[in-house]
């Protein structure tokens, strides 16, 4: 059993896609173990995206992810990390297959609707950045 951190990013929230995205995970057989709407701080955003610090798009990324509320959730299930990444589609929506979340709802790499942890280590770090143990069911 794995847990992964998923964010419906501010563009996904603005487009009223929270329910649609959660439904795709649930229908696949994955479970919501924690869920909340939050406007994240710059500090929290920089920690979340620490691996990208120094890249040319880093400041833009932090500005965007803090531009409005995100729907933060822990998705749990067998191989949840990979299953969620596959459901999300490729990072650049132009390469995401239709049928994936990004392939259906996004066109721009900077505004690609959804985040999902890319491995067990990042999932553990990212979950701690968003949820206390008491918030996880
Ligand atoms: P991921 O979200 O698919 O894991 P990452 O490589 O971890 O992709 O990048 C984090 C986020 O940063 C992406 O979802 C995307 O929104 C943004 N991003 C990645 N590469 C670029 C880029 O070259 N230009 C602008 N934004 C980018
Ligand atoms: Mg990533």
XYZ file of N, CA and C in Angstrom, residues 15-113:
297
model
N -11.009 26.171 -12.551
C -11.825 25.555 -13.621
C -12.868 24.574 -13.075
N -13.036 24.552 -11.730
C -14.051 23.684 -11.090
C -13.842 22.197 -11.399
N -12.569 21.777 -11.370
C -12.256 20.392 -11.732
C -11.926 19.491 -10.534
N -12.102 19.999 -9.308
C -11.732 19.186 -8.132
C -12.480 17.843 -8.133
N -13.789 17.922 -8.279
C -14.607 16.705 -8.221
C -14.275 15.736 -9.346
N -14.104 16.273 -10.530
C -13.764 15.462 -11.705
C -12.461 14.687 -11.476
N -11.477 15.375 -10.906
C -10.162 14.753 -10.695
C -10.233 13.686 -9.599
N -10.896 14.014 -8.497
C -11.034 13.022 -7.417
C -11.793 11.798 -7.934
N -12.820 12.027 -8.742
C -13.624 10.918 -9.273
C -12.763 9.950 -10.082
N -11.815 10.479 -10.834
C -10.955 9.597 -11.645
C -10.109 8.685 -10.759
N -9.583 9.245 -9.656
C -8.794 8.416 -8.733
C -9.691 7.363 -8.075
N -10.857 7.798 -7.610
C -11.748 6.879 -6.886
C -12.249 5.759 -7.799
N -12.602 6.110 -9.008
C -13.108 5.080 -9.935
C -12.033 4.058 -10.269
N -10.780 4.491 -10.215
C -9.679 3.572 -10.490
C -9.478 2.583 -9.350
N -10.044 2.911 -8.176
C -9.897 2.022 -7.018
C -8.980 2.580 -5.950
N -8.545 3.833 -6.145
C -7.706 4.491 -5.142
C -8.608 5.191 -4.127
N -8.060 5.445 -2.946
C -8.854 5.963 -1.839
C -8.327 7.334 -1.404
N -9.244 8.228 -1.039
C -8.844 9.521 -0.478
C -8.609 9.330 1.018
N -7.360 9.551 1.472
C -7.022 9.349 2.883
C -6.953 10.662 3.655
N -6.886 11.799 2.928
C -6.895 13.132 3.542
C -7.252 14.114 2.443
N -7.898 15.234 2.841
C -8.377 16.180 1.828
C -8.642 17.550 2.445
N -8.111 18.608 1.812
C -8.455 19.973 2.246
C -8.121 20.994 1.161
N -8.823 22.152 1.272
C -8.564 23.273 0.374
C -7.672 24.255 1.126
N -6.516 24.587 0.564
C -5.580 25.480 1.255
C -4.895 26.444 0.285
N -4.621 27.665 0.786
C -3.777 28.585 0.023
C -2.391 28.465 0.638
N -1.446 27.924 -0.117
C -0.158 27.611 0.482
C 0.751 28.841 0.523
N 1.631 28.857 1.530
C 2.556 29.978 1.694
C 3.722 29.808 0.716
N 4.438 30.922 0.502
C 5.626 30.869 -0.378
C 6.650 29.878 0.184
N 6.795 29.875 1.508
C 7.771 28.994 2.151
C 7.407 27.528 1.909
N 6.130 27.224 2.074
C 5.632 25.862 1.847
C 5.802 25.465 0.368
N 5.555 26.422 -0.524
C 5.674 26.174 -1.970
C 7.133 25.903 -2.348
N 8.052 26.688 -1.765
C 9.479 26.510 -2.072
C 9.980 25.165 -1.559
N 9.463 24.721 -0.418
C 9.825 23.401 0.121
C 9.258 22.301 -0.776
N 8.002 22.488 -1.177
C 7.342 21.491 -2.030
C 8.106 21.285 -3.332
N 8.569 22.400 -3.915
C 9.255 22.349 -5.212
C 10.773 22.502 -5.086
N 11.339 22.145 -3.919
C 12.770 22.348 -3.649
C 13.674 21.769 -4.748
N 13.279 20.633 -5.331
C 14.132 20.001 -6.361
C 14.290 20.899 -7.591
N 13.392 21.872 -7.762
C 13.453 22.752 -8.939
C 14.092 24.116 -8.636
N 14.547 24.314 -7.387
C 15.179 25.584 -6.999
C 16.377 25.837 -7.910
N 16.449 27.040 -8.474
C 17.561 27.387 -9.356
C 17.223 27.245 -10.834
N 16.154 26.538 -11.155
C 15.762 26.414 -12.565
C 15.079 27.708 -13.024
N 15.139 27.988 -14.337
C 14.601 29.260 -14.828
C 13.111 29.471 -14.532
N 12.347 28.386 -14.374
C 10.907 28.539 -14.153
C 10.512 28.502 -12.676
N 11.523 28.439 -11.768
C 11.215 28.234 -10.342
C 10.337 29.345 -9.750
N 10.700 30.616 -9.978
C 9.936 31.721 -9.388
C 8.500 31.738 -9.909
N 8.369 31.494 -11.203
C 7.047 31.442 -11.845
C 6.197 30.302 -11.238
N 6.861 29.185 -10.982
C 6.202 28.006 -10.409
C 5.676 28.303 -9.007
N 6.516 28.945 -8.189
C 6.128 29.295 -6.821
C 5.001 30.339 -6.852
N 5.118 31.348 -7.737
C 4.058 32.360 -7.853
C 2.736 31.707 -8.249
N 2.799 30.792 -9.187
C 1.574 30.154 -9.673
C 0.907 29.281 -8.617
N 1.683 28.465 -7.930
C 1.092 27.505 -6.981
C 0.528 28.231 -5.746
N 0.988 29.490 -5.539
C 0.458 30.289 -4.420
C -0.577 31.318 -4.899
N -0.995 31.242 -6.150
C -1.887 32.273 -6.718
C -3.346 32.088 -6.318
N -3.671 30.975 -5.689
C -5.039 30.706 -5.249
C -5.040 29.399 -4.495
N -6.185 29.010 -3.960
C -6.215 27.755 -3.198
C -5.918 26.534 -4.058
N -5.352 25.525 -3.422
C -5.168 24.215 -4.050
C -6.007 23.207 -3.256
N -6.466 22.154 -3.924
C -7.106 21.045 -3.213
C -6.021 20.014 -2.966
N -5.613 19.910 -1.696
C -4.526 18.992 -1.332
C -5.133 17.698 -0.812
N -4.582 16.585 -1.244
C -5.120 15.298 -0.789
C -4.033 14.231 -0.744
N -4.272 13.243 0.076
C -3.446 12.036 0.055
C -4.275 10.956 -0.616
N -3.706 10.389 -1.655
C -4.359 9.294 -2.366
C -3.618 8.010 -2.019
N -4.379 7.004 -1.659
C -3.801 5.761 -1.140
C -4.272 4.551 -1.943
N -3.386 3.597 -2.097
C -3.760 2.346 -2.757
C -2.520 1.596 -3.203
N -2.745 0.470 -3.827
C -1.647 -0.339 -4.338
C -0.942 0.434 -5.453
N 0.368 0.614 -5.326
C 1.146 1.353 -6.334
C 0.539 2.719 -6.662
N 0.042 3.400 -5.622
C -0.678 4.667 -5.825
C 0.185 5.719 -6.518
N 1.488 5.729 -6.240
C 2.343 6.783 -6.809
C 2.355 6.690 -8.333
N 2.637 5.504 -8.841
C 2.687 5.334 -10.295
C 1.297 5.437 -10.921
N 0.310 4.856 -10.249
C -1.059 4.896 -10.794
C -1.535 6.343 -10.957
N -1.257 7.163 -9.945
C -1.668 8.572 -10.027
C -0.905 9.289 -11.138
N 0.409 9.040 -11.231
C 1.216 9.713 -12.274
C 0.690 9.354 -13.672
N 0.287 8.104 -13.848
C -0.250 7.683 -15.150
C -1.596 8.358 -15.431
N -2.433 8.441 -14.390
C -3.734 9.102 -14.572
C -3.559 10.587 -14.885
N -2.491 11.207 -14.319
C -2.236 12.641 -14.552
C -1.814 12.919 -15.983
N -0.981 12.064 -16.547
C -0.408 12.305 -17.873
C 0.931 13.001 -17.789
N 1.584 13.167 -18.945
C 2.925 13.754 -19.008
C 2.928 15.190 -18.493
N 4.100 15.645 -18.001
C 4.235 16.994 -17.450
C 3.781 18.057 -18.444
N 4.233 17.939 -19.693
C 3.811 18.888 -20.733
C 2.503 18.396 -21.352
N 1.416 19.118 -21.132
C 0.112 18.660 -21.619
C 0.081 18.383 -23.121
N 1.006 18.974 -23.863
C 1.030 18.695 -25.303
C 1.496 17.261 -25.580
N 2.171 16.664 -24.593
C 2.612 15.275 -24.713
C 1.708 14.309 -23.935
N 0.743 14.833 -23.193
C -0.142 13.981 -22.389
C -1.191 13.361 -23.295
N -1.405 12.066 -23.124
C -2.400 11.423 -23.991
C -3.810 11.872 -23.593
N -4.683 12.029 -24.594
C -6.098 12.263 -24.285
C -6.607 11.115 -23.417
N -7.442 11.451 -22.434
C -7.883 10.440 -21.478
C -7.175 10.595 -20.146
N -5.985 11.198 -20.189
C -5.311 11.539 -18.931
C -5.842 12.907 -18.478
N -5.623 13.227 -17.203
C -6.147 14.498 -16.676
C -5.550 15.676 -17.442
N -4.222 15.709 -17.551
C -3.592 16.825 -18.263
C -3.937 16.786 -19.748
N -4.043 15.586 -20.305
C -4.386 15.441 -21.719
C -5.803 15.886 -22.034
N -6.647 15.907 -21.022
C -8.034 16.333 -21.240
C -8.281 17.794 -20.875
N -7.516 18.346 -19.920
C -7.890 19.657 -19.377
C -6.820 20.733 -19.459
N -5.623 20.437 -19.990
C -4.555 21.440 -19.972
C -3.887 21.578 -21.335
N -3.300 22.739 -21.545
C -2.544 22.989 -22.774
C -1.140 23.506 -22.499
N -0.936 24.059 -21.282
C 0.330 24.741 -21.008
C 1.090 24.040 -19.881
N 2.400 23.916 -20.017
C 3.207 23.212 -19.007
C 3.173 23.937 -17.661
N 3.076 25.254 -17.707
C 3.042 26.041 -16.466
C 1.724 25.899 -15.718
N 0.670 25.604 -16.437
C -0.650 25.448 -15.806
C -1.212 24.095 -16.217
N -0.734 23.051 -15.514
C -1.074 21.688 -15.928
C -1.945 20.955 -14.918
N -2.746 21.737 -14.159
C -3.919 21.239 -13.409
C -3.640 20.438 -12.139
